[in-house]
Short mmCIF file of C-alpha atoms and ligand atoms in Angstrom, two decimals:
data_model
loop_
_atom_site.label_atom_id
_atom_site.label_comp_id
_atom_site.label_asym_id
_atom_site.label_seq_id
_atom_site.Cartn_x
_atom_site.Cartn_y
_atom_site.Cartn_z
CA MET A 1 12.35 -27.79 62.41
CA ASP A 2 10.46 -25.80 59.65
CA PRO A 3 9.14 -28.40 57.41
CA ASN A 4 9.19 -26.54 54.46
CA ALA A 5 13.28 -25.66 55.13
CA VAL A 6 15.72 -26.91 52.64
CA GLU A 7 17.07 -28.28 56.05
CA ASN A 8 14.77 -31.04 55.41
CA VAL A 9 17.10 -34.02 55.08
CA LEU A 10 14.15 -35.30 52.79
CA TYR A 11 15.18 -32.65 50.33
CA LEU A 12 18.90 -33.48 50.52
CA ALA A 13 18.89 -36.29 48.14
CA ASP A 14 18.71 -36.36 44.49
CA SER A 15 15.13 -37.28 43.19
CA TYR A 16 15.64 -40.66 41.81
CA LYS A 17 16.86 -41.61 45.47
CA VAL A 18 13.42 -40.76 46.46
CA THR A 19 12.23 -44.08 44.43
CA HIS A 20 15.29 -46.17 45.40
CA HIS A 21 13.75 -48.25 48.08
CA GLU A 22 11.96 -49.81 45.48
CA GLN A 23 14.62 -51.12 43.66
CA TYR A 24 17.04 -53.19 45.96
CA PRO A 25 16.31 -56.97 46.13
CA GLU A 26 13.52 -58.18 48.26
CA GLY A 27 15.10 -58.97 51.31
CA THR A 28 17.91 -56.51 51.31
CA THR A 29 18.61 -55.74 55.22
CA HIS A 30 22.06 -53.73 54.74
CA VAL A 31 23.79 -51.82 52.42
CA TYR A 32 27.14 -50.56 52.66
CA SER A 33 29.22 -48.03 50.81
CA TYR A 34 32.13 -46.15 50.41
CA PHE A 35 33.67 -42.50 49.37
CA GLU A 36 37.14 -42.69 47.36
CA SER A 37 39.15 -40.32 45.28
CA ARG A 38 39.89 -42.48 41.88
CA GLY A 39 42.84 -40.37 40.99
CA GLY A 40 42.94 -37.06 39.41
CA LYS A 41 44.89 -33.80 39.46
CA PHE A 42 46.97 -34.80 42.99
CA SER A 43 48.41 -38.09 43.91
CA GLU A 44 47.08 -38.22 47.09
CA VAL A 45 44.51 -36.14 48.85
CA CYS A 46 44.22 -34.41 52.45
CA PHE A 47 40.86 -35.36 53.85
CA PHE A 48 38.72 -32.70 55.11
CA GLY A 49 35.42 -31.56 55.56
CA LEU A 50 33.16 -34.11 56.61
CA GLN A 51 32.63 -33.06 60.18
CA TYR A 52 31.28 -29.69 59.00
CA ILE A 53 28.85 -31.83 56.77
CA LEU A 54 27.76 -33.87 59.67
CA LYS A 55 27.94 -31.05 62.22
CA ARG A 56 25.50 -28.94 59.53
CA TRP A 57 22.81 -31.49 58.53
CA LEU A 58 22.57 -34.89 60.46
CA ILE A 59 23.38 -34.49 63.90
CA GLY A 60 20.17 -35.20 66.48
CA PRO A 61 16.54 -35.30 65.29
CA VAL A 62 16.83 -34.68 61.75
CA VAL A 63 13.39 -35.51 60.85
CA ASN A 64 9.69 -35.57 62.02
CA LYS A 65 6.20 -36.23 61.30
CA HIS A 66 5.49 -32.84 59.57
CA MET A 67 8.45 -32.79 57.35
CA ILE A 68 7.42 -36.34 56.08
CA GLN A 69 3.72 -35.48 55.61
CA GLU A 70 5.22 -32.27 53.40
CA ALA A 71 7.63 -34.16 51.63
CA LYS A 72 4.79 -36.92 50.84
CA ASN A 73 2.67 -33.97 49.18
CA PHE A 74 5.82 -32.46 47.69
CA PHE A 75 7.09 -35.95 45.56
CA ALA A 76 3.70 -36.69 44.68
CA VAL A 77 3.36 -33.46 42.58
CA HIS A 78 7.23 -33.48 41.79
CA PHE A 79 6.74 -37.33 40.40
CA GLY A 80 3.67 -36.27 38.47
CA GLY A 81 1.10 -37.79 40.54
CA GLN A 82 2.68 -40.97 41.35
CA ASP A 83 2.89 -42.25 45.04
CA VAL A 84 6.68 -43.06 45.05
CA PHE A 85 7.78 -41.67 48.32
CA ASN A 86 8.44 -43.94 51.01
CA GLU A 87 6.69 -42.46 53.64
CA LYS A 88 6.39 -46.01 56.08
CA GLY A 89 10.28 -45.59 55.81
CA TRP A 90 10.50 -42.38 57.14
CA ASN A 91 7.72 -42.86 59.79
CA HIS A 92 9.69 -45.61 61.01
CA ILE A 93 12.59 -43.81 61.45
CA VAL A 94 10.80 -41.16 63.28
CA GLU A 95 8.65 -43.83 65.51
CA LYS A 96 11.73 -46.05 66.26
CA HIS A 97 14.78 -43.98 66.30
CA ASN A 98 12.85 -40.55 67.11
CA GLY A 99 14.34 -38.98 63.93
CA TYR A 100 17.96 -40.17 64.77
CA LEU A 101 19.47 -41.44 61.64
CA PRO A 102 20.36 -44.95 61.87
CA LEU A 103 23.57 -44.94 59.91
CA ARG A 104 26.91 -45.46 61.12
CA ILE A 105 29.56 -43.63 59.41
CA MET A 106 33.57 -44.64 59.64
CA ALA A 107 36.36 -41.99 58.21
CA VAL A 108 39.76 -41.59 58.11
CA PRO A 109 40.47 -38.81 60.76
CA GLU A 110 40.30 -35.32 58.97
CA GLY A 111 43.86 -33.87 58.20
CA THR A 112 44.99 -37.36 57.01
CA CYS A 113 46.75 -37.41 53.64
CA VAL A 114 45.90 -40.66 51.88
CA PRO A 115 47.02 -41.75 48.04
CA VAL A 116 44.13 -41.60 45.62
CA LYS A 117 42.56 -45.18 45.31
CA ASN A 118 41.80 -45.62 48.94
CA VAL A 119 38.63 -45.65 50.76
CA LEU A 120 37.99 -42.48 52.64
CA PHE A 121 34.90 -43.16 54.65
CA THR A 122 31.85 -45.54 54.60
CA VAL A 123 28.39 -45.57 55.53
CA GLU A 124 25.63 -48.09 56.25
CA ASN A 125 22.50 -48.42 57.78
CA THR A 126 22.03 -49.51 61.63
CA ASP A 127 18.54 -50.68 61.06
CA PRO A 128 17.50 -53.66 58.90
CA GLU A 129 14.47 -51.80 58.19
CA VAL A 130 15.73 -48.91 56.60
CA PRO A 131 18.74 -50.61 53.85
CA TRP A 132 18.09 -47.52 51.67
CA LEU A 133 18.90 -45.02 53.94
CA THR A 134 22.73 -45.65 53.09
CA ASN A 135 22.70 -44.21 49.90
CA TRP A 136 20.08 -41.55 50.59
CA PHE A 137 22.94 -39.35 51.84
CA GLU A 138 25.33 -40.07 49.23
CA THR A 139 24.41 -36.99 47.47
CA LEU A 140 24.85 -34.89 50.85
CA LEU A 141 28.37 -36.83 52.09
CA VAL A 142 29.75 -36.66 48.30
CA GLN A 143 29.96 -32.88 48.40
CA VAL A 144 32.74 -33.35 50.61
CA TRP A 145 34.79 -33.33 47.39
CA TYR A 146 34.87 -29.97 47.56
CA PRO A 147 36.63 -28.97 50.92
CA MET A 148 38.67 -32.43 50.19
CA THR A 149 40.16 -30.97 46.64
CA VAL A 150 40.26 -27.17 48.07
CA CYS A 151 42.49 -28.53 50.92
CA THR A 152 44.52 -30.72 48.74
CA SER A 153 45.58 -28.05 46.33
CA SER A 154 45.89 -25.49 49.09
CA ARG A 155 48.64 -28.11 50.76
CA ALA A 156 50.12 -29.03 47.44
CA GLN A 157 50.98 -25.22 47.11
CA LYS A 158 52.28 -25.16 50.33
CA GLY A 159 54.72 -27.71 49.22
CA VAL A 160 56.11 -25.89 46.30
CA ILE A 161 56.26 -22.50 48.33
CA ALA A 162 58.26 -24.72 51.08
CA LYS A 163 60.78 -25.84 48.64
CA TYR A 164 61.84 -22.90 47.52
CA MET A 165 61.67 -21.40 50.97
CA MET A 166 64.18 -24.34 51.88
CA GLU A 167 66.44 -23.50 48.83
CA THR A 168 66.41 -19.40 49.17
CA ALA A 169 65.34 -18.28 52.40
CA GLU A 170 66.59 -18.56 55.70
CA SER A 171 63.94 -20.26 57.13
CA LEU A 172 60.36 -21.56 56.77
CA ASP A 173 58.97 -19.17 59.51
CA GLY A 174 56.73 -17.37 57.28
CA LEU A 175 55.31 -20.07 55.40
CA PRO A 176 51.79 -20.32 57.04
CA PHE A 177 51.27 -16.65 55.80
CA LYS A 178 52.77 -17.19 52.04
CA LEU A 179 49.34 -17.89 50.38
CA HIS A 180 46.41 -15.66 51.09
CA ASP A 181 42.66 -16.54 50.61
CA PHE A 182 41.21 -13.36 48.07
CA GLY A 183 38.52 -15.89 46.98
CA TYR A 184 35.35 -14.80 48.50
CA ARG A 185 33.80 -12.85 45.63
CA GLY A 186 34.88 -15.62 43.18
CA ALA A 187 33.08 -18.40 45.04
CA THR A 188 29.74 -19.50 43.98
CA SER A 189 27.95 -18.79 47.33
CA VAL A 190 28.83 -17.56 51.02
CA GLU A 191 28.76 -20.95 52.28
CA SER A 192 30.88 -22.36 49.67
CA ALA A 193 33.38 -19.63 50.45
CA GLY A 194 33.32 -20.55 53.86
CA ILE A 195 33.75 -24.16 53.37
CA GLY A 196 36.68 -23.66 50.79
CA ASP A 197 38.48 -21.12 53.04
CA ALA A 198 38.19 -23.36 56.15
CA ALA A 199 39.97 -26.12 53.89
CA HIS A 200 42.63 -23.64 53.10
CA LEU A 201 43.09 -22.67 56.45
CA VAL A 202 44.03 -26.27 57.26
CA ASN A 203 47.43 -25.51 55.71
CA PHE A 204 47.59 -21.48 55.90
CA VAL A 205 46.62 -18.79 58.39
CA GLY A 206 45.87 -15.97 55.85
CA THR A 207 42.85 -15.03 54.50
CA ASP A 208 40.19 -12.34 53.84
CA THR A 209 37.25 -14.66 53.09
CA ILE A 210 35.92 -14.26 56.76
CA ALA A 211 33.07 -17.07 55.92
CA GLY A 212 35.79 -19.25 56.53
CA LEU A 213 36.83 -18.03 60.10
CA GLN A 214 33.26 -18.57 61.23
CA LEU A 215 33.23 -22.00 59.83
CA CYS A 216 36.10 -22.82 61.86
CA ARG A 217 34.64 -21.17 64.93
CA LYS A 218 31.54 -22.82 64.89
CA TYR A 219 32.40 -26.28 63.51
CA TYR A 220 36.01 -26.95 64.04
CA GLN A 221 36.53 -25.01 67.59
CA CYS A 222 38.89 -22.65 66.34
CA PRO A 223 38.01 -19.18 67.51
CA MET A 224 40.31 -17.17 64.86
CA ALA A 225 41.56 -19.49 62.35
CA GLY A 226 43.12 -16.72 60.06
CA PHE A 227 44.49 -13.19 59.60
CA SER A 228 44.49 -10.35 57.36
CA ILE A 229 46.53 -6.68 57.45
CA PRO A 230 44.86 -3.21 56.59
CA ALA A 231 45.26 -3.04 52.68
CA ALA A 232 44.30 -0.81 49.71
CA GLU A 233 42.16 -1.50 46.64
CA HIS A 234 42.08 0.00 43.49
CA SER A 235 38.98 2.33 44.61
CA THR A 236 40.60 3.64 47.56
CA ILE A 237 43.56 4.62 45.31
CA THR A 238 41.62 5.83 42.09
CA THR A 239 39.33 8.08 44.08
CA TRP A 240 42.16 10.30 44.52
CA GLN A 241 42.78 10.32 40.88
CA LYS A 242 46.12 10.02 39.02
CA SER A 243 47.42 12.77 40.13
CA GLY A 244 46.64 11.99 43.53
CA GLU A 245 48.05 8.20 43.43
CA ALA A 246 50.97 9.29 45.76
CA ALA A 247 48.95 10.98 48.22
CA ALA A 248 46.78 8.14 48.11
CA PHE A 249 49.53 5.94 49.05
CA ARG A 250 50.83 8.60 51.78
CA ASN A 251 47.85 8.42 53.30
CA MET A 252 47.88 4.58 53.65
CA LEU A 253 51.74 4.90 55.74
CA GLU A 254 50.21 7.57 57.68
CA ARG A 255 46.49 6.01 58.48
CA TYR A 256 48.64 2.69 59.60
CA PRO A 257 51.98 4.23 60.70
CA THR A 258 52.79 0.32 62.64
CA GLY A 259 52.47 -3.29 61.24
CA LEU A 260 52.08 -4.38 57.60
CA VAL A 261 50.31 -2.63 55.24
CA SER A 262 49.66 -3.57 51.65
CA VAL A 263 48.96 -0.69 48.74
CA VAL A 264 47.81 -2.44 45.39
CA SER A 265 50.23 -0.03 43.12
CA ASP A 266 49.11 -1.01 39.43
CA SER A 267 46.06 1.45 39.10
CA TYR A 268 48.18 3.47 36.51
CA ASP A 269 51.70 2.40 36.42
CA VAL A 270 53.48 0.18 38.64
CA HIS A 271 56.96 0.77 37.46
CA ASN A 272 56.18 4.59 37.92
CA ALA A 273 54.60 3.63 41.39
CA VAL A 274 57.57 1.44 42.69
CA SER A 275 60.40 3.94 41.38
CA ASN A 276 59.28 7.35 41.72
CA ILE A 277 56.15 7.27 44.20
CA TRP A 278 57.56 4.64 46.75
CA GLY A 279 61.29 4.72 45.59
CA GLU A 280 61.66 8.71 45.76
CA GLN A 281 58.90 10.63 46.91
CA LEU A 282 57.81 8.68 49.85
CA HIS A 283 60.99 6.91 49.90
CA GLN A 284 61.84 8.53 53.59
CA LEU A 285 58.24 7.83 54.88
CA VAL A 286 58.86 4.27 53.96
CA LEU A 287 62.47 3.97 56.13
CA ASP A 288 60.43 5.98 59.05
CA ARG A 289 58.52 2.87 59.42
CA ALA A 290 61.64 0.97 59.15
CA ASP A 291 61.42 -0.44 62.74
CA LYS A 292 57.84 -0.57 63.44
CA GLY A 293 56.29 -1.84 60.15
CA CYS A 294 56.27 -3.09 56.78
CA LEU A 295 54.86 -1.86 53.30
CA VAL A 296 53.83 -4.62 51.11
CA ILE A 297 53.64 -3.46 47.62
CA ARG A 298 50.79 -5.15 45.28
CA PRO A 299 50.90 -5.27 41.89
CA ASP A 300 48.03 -6.71 40.41
CA SER A 301 48.55 -7.03 36.24
CA GLY A 302 51.00 -7.84 33.91
CA GLU A 303 52.80 -11.44 33.65
CA PRO A 304 53.29 -12.38 37.29
CA GLU A 305 57.02 -13.96 36.39
CA LYS A 306 57.83 -10.96 34.97
CA ILE A 307 55.85 -8.33 36.96
CA VAL A 308 57.42 -9.77 40.49
CA VAL A 309 60.91 -9.92 39.70
CA GLU A 310 60.78 -6.34 37.98
CA VAL A 311 59.04 -4.81 40.99
CA LEU A 312 62.21 -6.49 43.04
CA GLU A 313 65.01 -5.23 40.97
CA LEU A 314 63.32 -1.41 40.66
CA LEU A 315 62.82 -1.79 44.67
CA SER A 316 66.89 -2.83 44.93
CA GLU A 317 67.67 0.66 42.98
CA LYS A 318 66.02 2.71 45.70
CA PHE A 319 66.14 0.35 48.97
CA PRO A 320 68.96 -1.52 50.70
CA VAL A 321 69.28 -5.10 49.58
CA THR A 322 70.84 -7.87 51.38
CA THR A 323 71.94 -11.61 51.04
CA ASN A 324 70.94 -14.08 53.03
CA SER A 325 72.90 -17.10 54.08
CA LYS A 326 71.69 -19.11 51.12
CA GLY A 327 73.32 -16.43 48.91
CA TYR A 328 69.59 -15.47 47.57
CA ARG A 329 68.51 -11.23 47.75
CA VAL A 330 66.31 -9.89 50.42
CA LEU A 331 64.25 -6.81 50.41
CA PRO A 332 64.74 -4.96 53.75
CA PRO A 333 62.68 -6.15 56.63
CA TYR A 334 60.02 -3.24 55.73
CA LEU A 335 59.37 -4.06 52.26
CA ARG A 336 57.60 -7.11 50.95
CA VAL A 337 55.68 -7.86 47.61
CA ILE A 338 52.40 -9.58 47.38
CA GLN A 339 51.19 -11.00 43.94
CA GLY A 340 47.62 -11.69 43.93
CA ASP A 341 46.95 -11.80 40.39
CA GLY A 342 46.78 -15.11 38.25
CA ILE A 343 48.14 -17.47 41.19
CA SER A 344 47.48 -21.36 41.44
CA TYR A 345 48.96 -24.15 42.06
CA GLU A 346 49.95 -24.18 38.27
CA THR A 347 51.53 -20.90 38.08
CA ILE A 348 53.13 -20.40 41.75
CA GLY A 349 56.26 -22.62 40.99
CA GLY A 350 56.99 -20.89 38.05
CA ILE A 351 57.05 -17.39 39.79
CA LEU A 352 59.37 -18.54 42.58
CA GLU A 353 61.62 -20.39 40.15
CA ALA A 354 61.82 -17.17 38.05
CA MET A 355 62.49 -14.98 41.57
CA LYS A 356 65.47 -17.77 42.11
CA SER A 357 66.89 -17.54 38.53
CA SER A 358 67.03 -13.55 39.24
CA GLY A 359 68.92 -14.02 42.70
CA TRP A 360 66.03 -13.50 44.92
CA SER A 361 64.74 -15.08 47.93
CA ALA A 362 61.15 -16.41 48.39
CA GLU A 363 61.27 -14.47 51.50
CA ASN A 364 60.27 -11.64 49.71
CA ILE A 365 57.11 -12.27 48.44
CA VAL A 366 53.46 -13.44 49.58
CA PHE A 367 50.70 -14.92 47.21
CA GLY A 368 46.94 -14.17 47.20
CA THR A 369 44.99 -16.64 45.23
CA GLY A 370 41.13 -16.58 44.98
CA GLY A 371 39.18 -18.42 42.01
CA ALA A 372 41.87 -20.83 41.45
CA LEU A 373 41.95 -22.04 45.14
CA LEU A 374 38.09 -21.94 45.83
CA GLN A 375 36.27 -22.58 42.22
CA LYS A 376 38.72 -23.70 39.68
CA LEU A 377 37.95 -27.22 40.63
CA ASP A 378 35.03 -30.01 40.35
CA ARG A 379 34.37 -33.29 41.75
CA ASP A 380 36.25 -34.87 38.74
CA THR A 381 39.42 -32.81 39.60
CA GLN A 382 39.84 -35.90 42.31
CA GLN A 383 37.60 -38.19 40.53
CA CYS A 384 35.41 -38.50 43.91
CA ALA A 385 32.93 -41.28 43.53
CA PHE A 386 30.43 -43.19 46.45
CA LYS A 387 29.98 -46.79 45.66
CA CYS A 388 27.93 -49.88 47.13
CA SER A 389 30.57 -52.34 47.85
CA TYR A 390 28.37 -54.91 50.24
CA VAL A 391 25.19 -55.60 50.90
CA VAL A 392 23.20 -58.32 52.82
CA VAL A 393 20.03 -60.15 51.21
CA ASN A 394 17.94 -62.34 53.16
CA GLY A 395 21.11 -62.89 55.64
CA GLN A 396 23.45 -63.70 52.69
CA PRO A 397 26.33 -61.46 52.45
CA ARG A 398 27.13 -60.23 49.31
CA ASN A 399 30.20 -58.47 47.91
CA VAL A 400 29.13 -56.12 45.21
CA PHE A 401 31.00 -53.66 42.67
CA LYS A 402 30.61 -52.09 39.56
CA SER A 403 33.37 -52.91 36.85
CA PRO A 404 31.98 -51.00 33.77
CA ALA A 405 33.40 -52.96 30.58
CA THR A 406 33.64 -49.01 28.86
CA ASP A 407 35.89 -47.70 31.62
CA ALA A 408 38.09 -49.91 33.52
CA ALA A 409 39.08 -46.88 35.90
CA LYS A 410 35.42 -46.86 36.89
CA ARG A 411 35.64 -50.02 38.64
CA SER A 412 34.74 -50.05 42.25
CA LYS A 413 35.63 -51.94 45.18
CA LYS A 414 34.28 -55.15 46.78
CA GLY A 415 33.23 -55.86 50.22
CA ARG A 416 33.75 -54.22 53.37
CA LEU A 417 37.11 -52.06 53.29
CA SER A 418 39.41 -51.19 55.72
CA LEU A 419 42.35 -48.76 55.51
CA GLU A 420 45.80 -49.86 56.65
CA ARG A 421 49.08 -48.45 57.06
CA ARG A 422 51.90 -51.21 55.99
CA GLU A 423 54.99 -51.49 57.81
CA ASP A 424 56.60 -49.24 55.11
CA GLY A 425 54.05 -46.44 56.08
CA SER A 426 52.09 -46.96 52.43
CA ILE A 427 48.53 -46.96 52.91
CA VAL A 428 46.18 -49.36 51.62
CA THR A 429 42.41 -50.33 51.34
CA VAL A 430 42.10 -54.27 51.95
CA GLN A 431 38.97 -55.48 50.57
CA GLU A 432 36.24 -57.94 50.92
CA GLY A 433 36.39 -57.93 54.80
CA LEU A 434 40.10 -59.23 54.97
CA GLY A 435 41.41 -56.17 56.95
CA SER A 436 42.28 -56.36 60.73
CA PRO A 437 40.14 -53.91 62.90
CA GLU A 438 42.64 -53.19 65.16
CA LYS A 439 44.66 -51.91 62.37
CA ASP A 440 41.88 -49.89 60.51
CA MET A 441 42.66 -46.11 60.26
CA LEU A 442 38.96 -45.84 59.67
CA VAL A 443 37.23 -44.82 63.17
CA PRO A 444 33.69 -44.36 63.63
CA VAL A 445 32.79 -40.64 63.15
CA TYR A 446 28.98 -40.63 63.57
CA GLU A 447 26.29 -43.07 64.63
CA ASN A 448 22.70 -43.06 64.94
CA GLY A 449 22.49 -39.30 64.84
CA ARG A 450 25.25 -38.83 67.03
CA LEU A 451 28.68 -37.43 66.15
CA LEU A 452 31.66 -39.69 67.72
CA ARG A 453 34.52 -37.97 67.16
CA ASP A 454 35.13 -34.01 67.20
CA TYR A 455 38.13 -32.69 65.70
CA THR A 456 39.53 -29.31 66.22
CA LEU A 457 41.20 -27.28 63.58
CA ASP A 458 44.32 -27.40 65.62
CA GLU A 459 44.59 -31.07 65.59
CA ILE A 460 43.60 -31.57 61.70
CA ARG A 461 46.35 -28.93 61.12
CA GLN A 462 49.29 -31.09 62.61
CA ARG A 463 47.91 -34.04 60.60
CA ALA A 464 47.97 -32.23 57.57
CA GLU A 465 51.46 -30.70 58.17
CA ILE A 466 53.40 -31.38 55.29
CA ASP A 467 56.64 -33.39 55.23
CA ILE A 468 59.22 -30.72 54.64
CA VAL A 469 57.98 -28.58 57.75
CA THR A 470 57.61 -31.66 60.40
CA SER A 471 61.10 -32.76 59.45
CA VAL A 472 62.20 -29.22 59.95
CA LYS A 473 60.84 -28.86 62.94
CA ARG A 474 62.20 -32.52 64.46
CA LYS A 475 65.72 -31.20 63.65
O1 LIG B 1 46.85 -7.01 49.63
C1 LIG B 1 46.50 -7.62 50.62
O2 LIG B 1 47.23 -7.68 51.71
C2 LIG B 1 47.14 -9.00 52.70
C3 LIG B 1 45.68 -8.55 53.27
C4 LIG B 1 45.06 -8.99 51.82
C5 LIG B 1 45.33 -7.88 50.80
C6 LIG B 1 44.22 -8.00 49.81
N1 LIG B 1 43.19 -8.80 49.84
C7 LIG B 1 42.24 -8.90 48.55
C8 LIG B 1 41.28 -9.93 48.77
C9 LIG B 1 40.31 -10.02 47.70
C10 LIG B 1 40.58 -9.34 46.47
C11 LIG B 1 41.91 -8.88 46.43
C12 LIG B 1 42.44 -8.65 47.21
#
């Protein structure tokens, strides 16, 4: 392991944590902390992404003497010449544990949906010599806020789409493809795009964010977690010039004679493109693909609620629309619309409602979402926090907590925690070690450098499935 690499766990903590080993009470041997969402935008969270963090950073011998020496010199400079670095403590981990971290992590299985204000995972040191180790890893482990929040938001959008499909579509069949990740470019890095997309792929199978596919393959045993189709972008239309827009569209149909193909159609005038190019000039070409493909028209501007209905209405003037068993209008199977502009949890319902009130089924549309899915969120969206709730000092256990006079919402839980499902199915956190281990939903996922559970994306998808789908499937 390259001692200078950022892979060095000694560089994965906030600087102040380098000094914390000197700040616990004398005689402290055991620090036990937990992670929760205290609340926020969604009232329940879909837990996902801890396994990636564990496998990426914490499995096996993650620290050695070289790294310690390198870090010692680094921190001496970083702290202005003061010697605050815990060389002895880290050497102990190398000497006694061969660089395997003496920690235990108990977590709710990935994909489980838990109401906020509940413990989601706990961390504790397994070697009394290194109690400071528990909270060293707060920094890294709390980054689970991101995949968890993306997964939660994506799942909430699945619930909205499913609701409208139940009301206006023949079935829920196309649901897994209804929200497509367009967010790669709007993410802060290739790594974060991959993490966020993986979180989205817990709920859907449509994505253009290739980094997420690689992450799912490497960390969640899923060889191909998502799918896409041939699609135009503005450059592959505008390079034909305005006079050549029809030729550009024709090229798309000829290059991809079968299967789904998406063509962005708002380069100049989407109303003209739909009525005069797709509806007239290329009308026969569109029909010729009827039994072997589907043209997906992509508007990419205008008010989403309005433009979607306008495009559908214009198409109904040129192509045969039917009415499904729910009484809603459906384009012929070789025509669909994809709306990838302005899509978020806040807007998707309004678009589907506008379609419904104009008599259009949700079957007609697929959504693309980018920045809103992968980027328009932060650790506060679900108020994610990591707090110590239990400690042992000179052999005496202590339940600890914070209860700020200036913010009751930041009060933390006390003692050892367990997550229990009551008879009525509700989930609660039992505090102060009063829970019963056999009922605890938290399971050991990591101990002393070894991963104890290796969840596959498939099982996580099943665990995260929304109720509407499971109830329909059960019938
Ligand atoms: O139109 C489409 O149909 C479905 C396949 C993807 C697709 C567009 N992708 C995309 C990616 C990143 C930014 C914008 C669009």
